Short mmCIF file of C-alpha atoms and ligand atoms in Angstrom, two decimals:
data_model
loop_
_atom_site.label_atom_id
_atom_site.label_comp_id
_atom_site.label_asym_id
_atom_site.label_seq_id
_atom_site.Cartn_x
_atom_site.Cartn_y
_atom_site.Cartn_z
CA UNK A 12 -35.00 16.86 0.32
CA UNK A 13 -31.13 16.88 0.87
CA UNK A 14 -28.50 14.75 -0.63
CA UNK A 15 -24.89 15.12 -0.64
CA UNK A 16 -22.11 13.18 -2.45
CA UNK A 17 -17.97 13.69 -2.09
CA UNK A 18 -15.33 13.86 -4.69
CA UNK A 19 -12.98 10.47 -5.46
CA UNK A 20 -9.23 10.00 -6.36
CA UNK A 21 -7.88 7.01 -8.36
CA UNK A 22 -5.39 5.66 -6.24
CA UNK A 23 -4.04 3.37 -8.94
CA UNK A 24 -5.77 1.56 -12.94
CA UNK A 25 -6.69 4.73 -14.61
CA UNK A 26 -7.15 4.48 -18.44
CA UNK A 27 -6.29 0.71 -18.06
CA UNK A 28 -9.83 -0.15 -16.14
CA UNK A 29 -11.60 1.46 -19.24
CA UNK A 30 -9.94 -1.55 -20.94
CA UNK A 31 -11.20 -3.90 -18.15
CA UNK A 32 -8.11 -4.06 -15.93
CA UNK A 33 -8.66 -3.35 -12.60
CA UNK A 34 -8.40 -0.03 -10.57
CA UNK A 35 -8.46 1.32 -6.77
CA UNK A 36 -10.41 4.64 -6.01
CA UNK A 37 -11.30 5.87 -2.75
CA UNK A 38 -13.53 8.58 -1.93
CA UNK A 39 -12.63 11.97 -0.93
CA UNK A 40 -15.00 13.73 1.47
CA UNK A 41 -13.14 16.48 2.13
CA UNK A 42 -15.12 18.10 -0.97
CA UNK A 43 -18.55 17.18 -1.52
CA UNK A 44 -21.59 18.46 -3.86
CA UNK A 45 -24.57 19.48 -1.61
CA UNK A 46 -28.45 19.06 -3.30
CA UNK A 47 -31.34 20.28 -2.55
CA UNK A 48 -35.02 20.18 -3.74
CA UNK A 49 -37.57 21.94 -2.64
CA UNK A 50 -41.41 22.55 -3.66
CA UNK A 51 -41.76 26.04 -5.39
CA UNK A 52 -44.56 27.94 -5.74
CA UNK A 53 -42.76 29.51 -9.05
CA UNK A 54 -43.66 27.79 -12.57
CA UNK A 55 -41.28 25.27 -13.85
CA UNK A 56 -38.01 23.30 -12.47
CA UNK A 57 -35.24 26.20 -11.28
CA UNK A 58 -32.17 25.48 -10.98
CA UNK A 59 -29.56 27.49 -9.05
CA UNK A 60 -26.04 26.36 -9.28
CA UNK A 61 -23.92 29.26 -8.56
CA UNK A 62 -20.40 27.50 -9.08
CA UNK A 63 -20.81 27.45 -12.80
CA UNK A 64 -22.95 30.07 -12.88
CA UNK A 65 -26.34 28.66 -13.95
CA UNK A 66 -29.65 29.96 -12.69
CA UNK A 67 -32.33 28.54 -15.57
CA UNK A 68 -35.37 26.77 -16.06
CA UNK A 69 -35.36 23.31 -16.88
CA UNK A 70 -36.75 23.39 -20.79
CA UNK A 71 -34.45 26.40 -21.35
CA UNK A 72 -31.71 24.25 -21.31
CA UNK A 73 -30.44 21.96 -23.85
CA UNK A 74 -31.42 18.10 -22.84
CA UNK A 75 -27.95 17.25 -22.95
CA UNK A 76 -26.93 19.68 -20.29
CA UNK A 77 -25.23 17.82 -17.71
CA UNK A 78 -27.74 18.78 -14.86
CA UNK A 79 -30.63 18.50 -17.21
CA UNK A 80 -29.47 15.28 -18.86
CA UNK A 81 -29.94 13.74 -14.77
CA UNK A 82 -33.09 15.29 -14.09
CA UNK A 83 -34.63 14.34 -17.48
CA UNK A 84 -33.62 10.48 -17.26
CA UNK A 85 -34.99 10.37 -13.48
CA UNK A 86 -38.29 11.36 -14.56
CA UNK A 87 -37.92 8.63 -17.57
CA UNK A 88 -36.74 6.41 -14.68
CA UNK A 89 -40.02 6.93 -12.95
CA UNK A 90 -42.40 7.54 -15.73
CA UNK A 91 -43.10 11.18 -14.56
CA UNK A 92 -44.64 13.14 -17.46
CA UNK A 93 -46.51 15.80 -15.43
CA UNK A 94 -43.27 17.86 -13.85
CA UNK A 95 -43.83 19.38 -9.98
CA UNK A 96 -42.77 23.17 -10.07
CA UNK A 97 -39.33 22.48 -7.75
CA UNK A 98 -36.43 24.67 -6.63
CA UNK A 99 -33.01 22.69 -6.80
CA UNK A 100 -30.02 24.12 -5.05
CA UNK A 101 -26.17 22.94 -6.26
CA UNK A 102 -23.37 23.78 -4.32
CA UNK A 103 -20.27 22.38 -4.88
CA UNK A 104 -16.75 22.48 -3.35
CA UNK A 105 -15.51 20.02 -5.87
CA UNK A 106 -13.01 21.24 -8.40
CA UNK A 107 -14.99 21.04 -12.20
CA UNK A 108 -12.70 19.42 -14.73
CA UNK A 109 -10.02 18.41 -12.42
CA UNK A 110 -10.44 14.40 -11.83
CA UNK A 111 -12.19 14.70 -8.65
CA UNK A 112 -15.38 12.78 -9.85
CA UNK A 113 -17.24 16.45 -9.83
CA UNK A 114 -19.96 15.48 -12.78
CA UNK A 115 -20.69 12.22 -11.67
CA UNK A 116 -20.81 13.62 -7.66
CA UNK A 117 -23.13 16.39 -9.11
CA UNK A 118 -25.14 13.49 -10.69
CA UNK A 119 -25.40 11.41 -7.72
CA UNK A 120 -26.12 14.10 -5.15
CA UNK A 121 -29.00 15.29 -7.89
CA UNK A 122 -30.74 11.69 -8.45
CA UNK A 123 -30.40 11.37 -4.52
CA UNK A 124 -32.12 14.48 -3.32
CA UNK A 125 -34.87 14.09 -6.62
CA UNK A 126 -35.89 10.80 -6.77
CA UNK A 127 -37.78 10.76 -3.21
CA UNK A 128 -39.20 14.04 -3.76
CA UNK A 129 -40.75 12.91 -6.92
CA UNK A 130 -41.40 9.62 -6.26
CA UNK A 131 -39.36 7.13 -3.89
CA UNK A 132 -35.86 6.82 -2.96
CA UNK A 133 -33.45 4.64 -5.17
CA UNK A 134 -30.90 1.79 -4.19
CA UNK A 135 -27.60 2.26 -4.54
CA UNK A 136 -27.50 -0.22 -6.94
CA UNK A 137 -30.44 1.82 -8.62
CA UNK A 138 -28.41 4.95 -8.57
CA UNK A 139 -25.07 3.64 -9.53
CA UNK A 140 -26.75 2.51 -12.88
CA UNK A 141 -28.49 5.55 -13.63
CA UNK A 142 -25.53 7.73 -13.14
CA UNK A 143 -23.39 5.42 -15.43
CA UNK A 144 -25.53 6.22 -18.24
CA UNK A 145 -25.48 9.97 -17.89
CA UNK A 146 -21.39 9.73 -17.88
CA UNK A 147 -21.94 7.28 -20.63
CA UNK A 148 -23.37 10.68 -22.48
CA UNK A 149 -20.87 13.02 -21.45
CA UNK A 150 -17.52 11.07 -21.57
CA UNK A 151 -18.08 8.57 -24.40
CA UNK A 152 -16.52 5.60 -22.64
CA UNK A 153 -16.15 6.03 -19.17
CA UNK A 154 -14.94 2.67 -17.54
CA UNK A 155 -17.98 3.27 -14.65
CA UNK A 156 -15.36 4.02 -12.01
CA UNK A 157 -16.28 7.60 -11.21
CA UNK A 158 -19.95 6.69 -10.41
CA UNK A 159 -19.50 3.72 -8.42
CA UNK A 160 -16.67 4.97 -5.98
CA UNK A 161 -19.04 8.17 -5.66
CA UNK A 162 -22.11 5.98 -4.91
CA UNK A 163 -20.98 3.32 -2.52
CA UNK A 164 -18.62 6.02 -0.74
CA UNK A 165 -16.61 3.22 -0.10
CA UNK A 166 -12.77 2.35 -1.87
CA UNK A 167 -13.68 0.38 -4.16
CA UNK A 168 -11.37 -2.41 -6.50
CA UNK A 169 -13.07 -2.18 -9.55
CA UNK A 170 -13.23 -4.18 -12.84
CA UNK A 171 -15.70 -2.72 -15.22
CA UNK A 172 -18.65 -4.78 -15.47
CA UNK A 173 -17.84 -6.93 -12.96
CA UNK A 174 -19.63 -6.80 -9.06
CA UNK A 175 -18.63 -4.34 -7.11
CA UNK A 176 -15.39 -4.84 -4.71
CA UNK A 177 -14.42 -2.57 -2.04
CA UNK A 178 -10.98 -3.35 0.05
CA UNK A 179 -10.41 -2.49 3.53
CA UNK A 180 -7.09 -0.74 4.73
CA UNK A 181 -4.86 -2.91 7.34
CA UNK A 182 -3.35 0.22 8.16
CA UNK A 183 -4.35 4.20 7.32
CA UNK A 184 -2.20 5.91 4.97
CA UNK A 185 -2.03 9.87 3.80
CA UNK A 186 -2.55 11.20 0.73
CA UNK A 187 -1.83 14.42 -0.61
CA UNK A 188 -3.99 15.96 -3.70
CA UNK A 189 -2.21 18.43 -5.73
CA UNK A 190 -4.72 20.08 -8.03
CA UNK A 191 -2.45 22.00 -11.13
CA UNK A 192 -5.54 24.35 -12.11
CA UNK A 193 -5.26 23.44 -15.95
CA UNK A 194 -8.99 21.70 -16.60
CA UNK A 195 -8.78 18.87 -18.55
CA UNK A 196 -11.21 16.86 -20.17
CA UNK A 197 -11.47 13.46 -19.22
CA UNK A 198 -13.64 12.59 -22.53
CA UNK A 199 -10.72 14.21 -24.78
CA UNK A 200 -7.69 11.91 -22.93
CA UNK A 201 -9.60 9.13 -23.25
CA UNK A 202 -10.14 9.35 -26.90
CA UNK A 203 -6.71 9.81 -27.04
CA UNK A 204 -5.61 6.56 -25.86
CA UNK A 205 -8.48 4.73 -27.79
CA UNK A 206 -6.91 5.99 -30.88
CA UNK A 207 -3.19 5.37 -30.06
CA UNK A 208 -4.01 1.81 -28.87
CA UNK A 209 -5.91 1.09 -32.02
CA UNK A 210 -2.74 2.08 -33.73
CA UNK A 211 -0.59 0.05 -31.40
CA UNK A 212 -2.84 -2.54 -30.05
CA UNK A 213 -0.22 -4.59 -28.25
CA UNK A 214 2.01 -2.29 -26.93
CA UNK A 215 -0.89 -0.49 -25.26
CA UNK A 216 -2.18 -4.12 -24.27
CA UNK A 217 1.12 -4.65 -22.18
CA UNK A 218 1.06 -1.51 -20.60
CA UNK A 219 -2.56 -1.80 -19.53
CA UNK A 220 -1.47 -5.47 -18.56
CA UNK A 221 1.53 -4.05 -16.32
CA UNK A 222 -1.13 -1.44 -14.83
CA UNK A 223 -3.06 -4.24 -13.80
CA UNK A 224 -0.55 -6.03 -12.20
CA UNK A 225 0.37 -2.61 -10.03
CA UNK A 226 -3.16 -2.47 -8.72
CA UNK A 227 -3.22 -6.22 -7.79
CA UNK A 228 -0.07 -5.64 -6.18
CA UNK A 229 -1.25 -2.38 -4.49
CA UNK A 230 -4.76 -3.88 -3.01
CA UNK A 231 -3.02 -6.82 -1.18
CA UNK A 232 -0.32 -4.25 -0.12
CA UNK A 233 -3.41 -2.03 1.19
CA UNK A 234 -4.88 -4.20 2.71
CA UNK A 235 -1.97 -6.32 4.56
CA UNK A 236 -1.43 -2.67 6.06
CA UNK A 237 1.40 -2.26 4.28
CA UNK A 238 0.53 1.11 2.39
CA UNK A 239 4.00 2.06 2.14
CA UNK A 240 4.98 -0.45 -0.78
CA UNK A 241 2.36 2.16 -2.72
CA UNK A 242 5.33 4.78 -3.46
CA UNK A 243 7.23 2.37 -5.33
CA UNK A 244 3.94 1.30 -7.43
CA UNK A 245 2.67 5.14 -8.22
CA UNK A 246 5.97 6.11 -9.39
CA UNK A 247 6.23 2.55 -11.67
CA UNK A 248 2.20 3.63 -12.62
CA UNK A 249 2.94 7.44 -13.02
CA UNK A 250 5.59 6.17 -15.58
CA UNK A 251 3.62 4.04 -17.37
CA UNK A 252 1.14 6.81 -17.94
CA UNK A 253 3.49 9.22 -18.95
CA UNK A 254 4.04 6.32 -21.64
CA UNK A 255 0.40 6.36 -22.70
CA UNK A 256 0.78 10.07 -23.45
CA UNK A 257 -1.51 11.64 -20.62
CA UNK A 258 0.94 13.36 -18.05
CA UNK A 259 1.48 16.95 -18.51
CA UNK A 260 4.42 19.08 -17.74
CA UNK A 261 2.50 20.24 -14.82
CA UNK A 262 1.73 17.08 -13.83
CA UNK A 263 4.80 16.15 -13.94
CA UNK A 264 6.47 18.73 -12.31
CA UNK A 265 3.99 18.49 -9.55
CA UNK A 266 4.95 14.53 -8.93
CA UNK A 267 8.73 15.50 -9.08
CA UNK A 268 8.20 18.26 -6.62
CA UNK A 269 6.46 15.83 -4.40
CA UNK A 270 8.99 13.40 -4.38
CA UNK A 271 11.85 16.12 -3.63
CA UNK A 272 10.13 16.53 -1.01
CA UNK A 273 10.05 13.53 0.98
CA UNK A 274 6.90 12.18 -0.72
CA UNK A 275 7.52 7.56 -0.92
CA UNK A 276 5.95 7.75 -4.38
CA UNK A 277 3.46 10.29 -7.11
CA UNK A 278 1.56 9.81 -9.77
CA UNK A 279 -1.14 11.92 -11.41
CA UNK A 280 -4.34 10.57 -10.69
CA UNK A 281 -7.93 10.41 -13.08
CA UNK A 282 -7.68 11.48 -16.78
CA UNK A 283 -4.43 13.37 -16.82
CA UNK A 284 -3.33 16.53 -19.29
CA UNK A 285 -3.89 18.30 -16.23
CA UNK A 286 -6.49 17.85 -13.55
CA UNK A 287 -5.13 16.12 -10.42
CA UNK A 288 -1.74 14.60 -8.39
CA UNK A 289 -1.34 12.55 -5.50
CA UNK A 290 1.36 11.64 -3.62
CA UNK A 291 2.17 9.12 -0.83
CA UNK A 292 3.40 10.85 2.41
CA UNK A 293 4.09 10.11 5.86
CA UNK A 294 1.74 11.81 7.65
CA UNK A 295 3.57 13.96 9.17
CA UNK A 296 5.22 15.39 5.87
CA UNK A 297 2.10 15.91 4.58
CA UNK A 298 1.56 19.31 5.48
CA UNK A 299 5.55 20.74 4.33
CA UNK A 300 4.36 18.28 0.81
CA UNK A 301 1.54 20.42 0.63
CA UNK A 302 3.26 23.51 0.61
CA UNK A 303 6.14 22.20 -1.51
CA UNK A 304 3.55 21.52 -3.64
CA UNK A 305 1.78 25.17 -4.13
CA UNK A 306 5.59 26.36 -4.48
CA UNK A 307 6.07 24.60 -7.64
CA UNK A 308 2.39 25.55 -9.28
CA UNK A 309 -0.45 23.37 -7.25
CA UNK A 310 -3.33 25.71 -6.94
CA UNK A 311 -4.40 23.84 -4.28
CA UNK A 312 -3.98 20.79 -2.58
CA UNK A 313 -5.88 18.65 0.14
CA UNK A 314 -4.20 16.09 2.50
CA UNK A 315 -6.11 12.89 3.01
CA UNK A 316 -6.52 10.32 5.00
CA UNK A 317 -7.18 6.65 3.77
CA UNK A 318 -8.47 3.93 6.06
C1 LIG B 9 -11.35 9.03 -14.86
O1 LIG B 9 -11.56 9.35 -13.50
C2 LIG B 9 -10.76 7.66 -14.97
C3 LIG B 9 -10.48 7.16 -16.38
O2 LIG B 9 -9.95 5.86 -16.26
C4 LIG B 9 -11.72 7.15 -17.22
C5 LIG B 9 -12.72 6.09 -16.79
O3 LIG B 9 -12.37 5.16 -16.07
O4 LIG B 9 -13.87 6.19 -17.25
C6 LIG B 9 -9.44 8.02 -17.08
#
């Protein structure tokens, strides 16, 4: 059995949605994690997953491991006690630690290509919740973003714990990734901003408030096909950011390069400290952004196309 899953961007509401303000995230299928399972007629669950290097046995591994953690709750899930002997294959060409969704895409791909090999396929729905609690292990508080968009493979307007809300786009718009290299920990920036807004509760409160107002703003402006209002809105949401302490000065000299360069807005985009940026480009700058882009540090970028 086969299952694949892409990578994701937050367009706009990162940080603020794990406060329950709303946020816009699109997939990216440009990069996707590939899955496959396979009946072996070796002992035990293998697991090959040459991008980070792992080639091990299921009970060698610790049961938090983030590929373990998924396979161990699906056979909870199903009430599997005697394990098949299985060979599962992970490839991924999504960046690790770099805001692109690449856990929770590993996670989805995984409960995808296992659950009808070991017992019957699962709804999205069914999916979706299962992959929220494995991020709910791994990144203490995770708004439920990162699994969803990944899921549905749809843009999605979220609001944690609320039904899920995708948007359509009146007009396609380009985006351009810039990736700075430096991993960052989504789990460690949002502690971060726990901590400072428990210090100053209503300061943070109006910036998350303002951050929800920008992706209000930026869904009708999506989806009235008038993407190019969303410069304006990334550069007011890029600052705001900055204000809750999670740009970088890669990040930021990525976004400043961008918009040198003929980019309509920038901001970074998922956790921050390093990781990802995105910037809003006509399309056909997006290619002289790009390069602009590796010139001032990206190591490496990916034009997309939304809508
Ligand atoms: C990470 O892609 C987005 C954050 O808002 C965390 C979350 O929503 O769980 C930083």
């Amino acid at each position: 059995m086969k299952a694949s899953a892409p990578g994701k961007i937050i367009l706009f509401g990162e940080h603020a949605v794990v406060y329950s303000r709303p946020a816009l995230a699109v997939p990216v299928t440009q990069v996707h994690v590939d899955v496959e399972v396979v009946d072996s007629p070796r002992k035990g669950i293998w697991i090959h997953a040459p991008v980070i290097d792992l080639h091990a046995e299921l009970t060698t591994l610790p049961s938090d491991h983030p590929v373990a953690s998924v396979i161990l709750k699906l056979f909870q899930f199903f009430d599997i006690s005697q394990t098949p002997d299985l060979k599962i294959d992970i490839s991924s060409t999504i960046p690790v630690a770099a805001g692109l969704g690449s856990g929770a895409a590993v996670s989805v791909a995984l409960v995808r290509a296992l659950a009808p090999h070991v017992a019957y396929p699962l709804t999205n729905r069914q999916v979706n919740e299962l992959v929220y609690e494995i991020e709910k292990l791994h990144h203490g508080t995770p708004s439920g973003i990162d699994n969803t968009v990944i899921t549905y493979n749809m843009p999605v307007y979220f609001i944690k714990g609320q039904p899920i809300e995708t948007f359509k786009t009146g007009k396609p718009f380009t985006v351009v990734v810039g990736d700075t290299g430096v991993p960052a920990l989504t789990i460690e920036s949002v502690g971060d901003v726990r901590r400072l807004w428990l210090r100053d509760t209503n300061h943070f409160e109006n910036i998350f408030n303002e951050i929800a107002q920008i992706s209000l703003i930026a869904r009708r402006s999506i989806e009235s096909g008038k993407p190019e209002l969303l410069g304006e809105l990334m550069d007011h949401n890029h600052a705001l950011l900055q204000e809750m302490t999670v740009s970088s000065p890669e990040l930021d000299k990525l976004v400043t390069a961008a918009k040198d360069a003929g980019a309509l807005g920038a901001k970074l985009s998922g956790g921050g400290r390093g990781g990802n940026m995105i910037a809003l480009v006509e399309q056909a700058r997006a290619e002289s952004v790009a390069s602009v882009l590796i010139s001032a540090g990206a190591k490496r970028t990916i034009i997309t196309e939304i809508g």
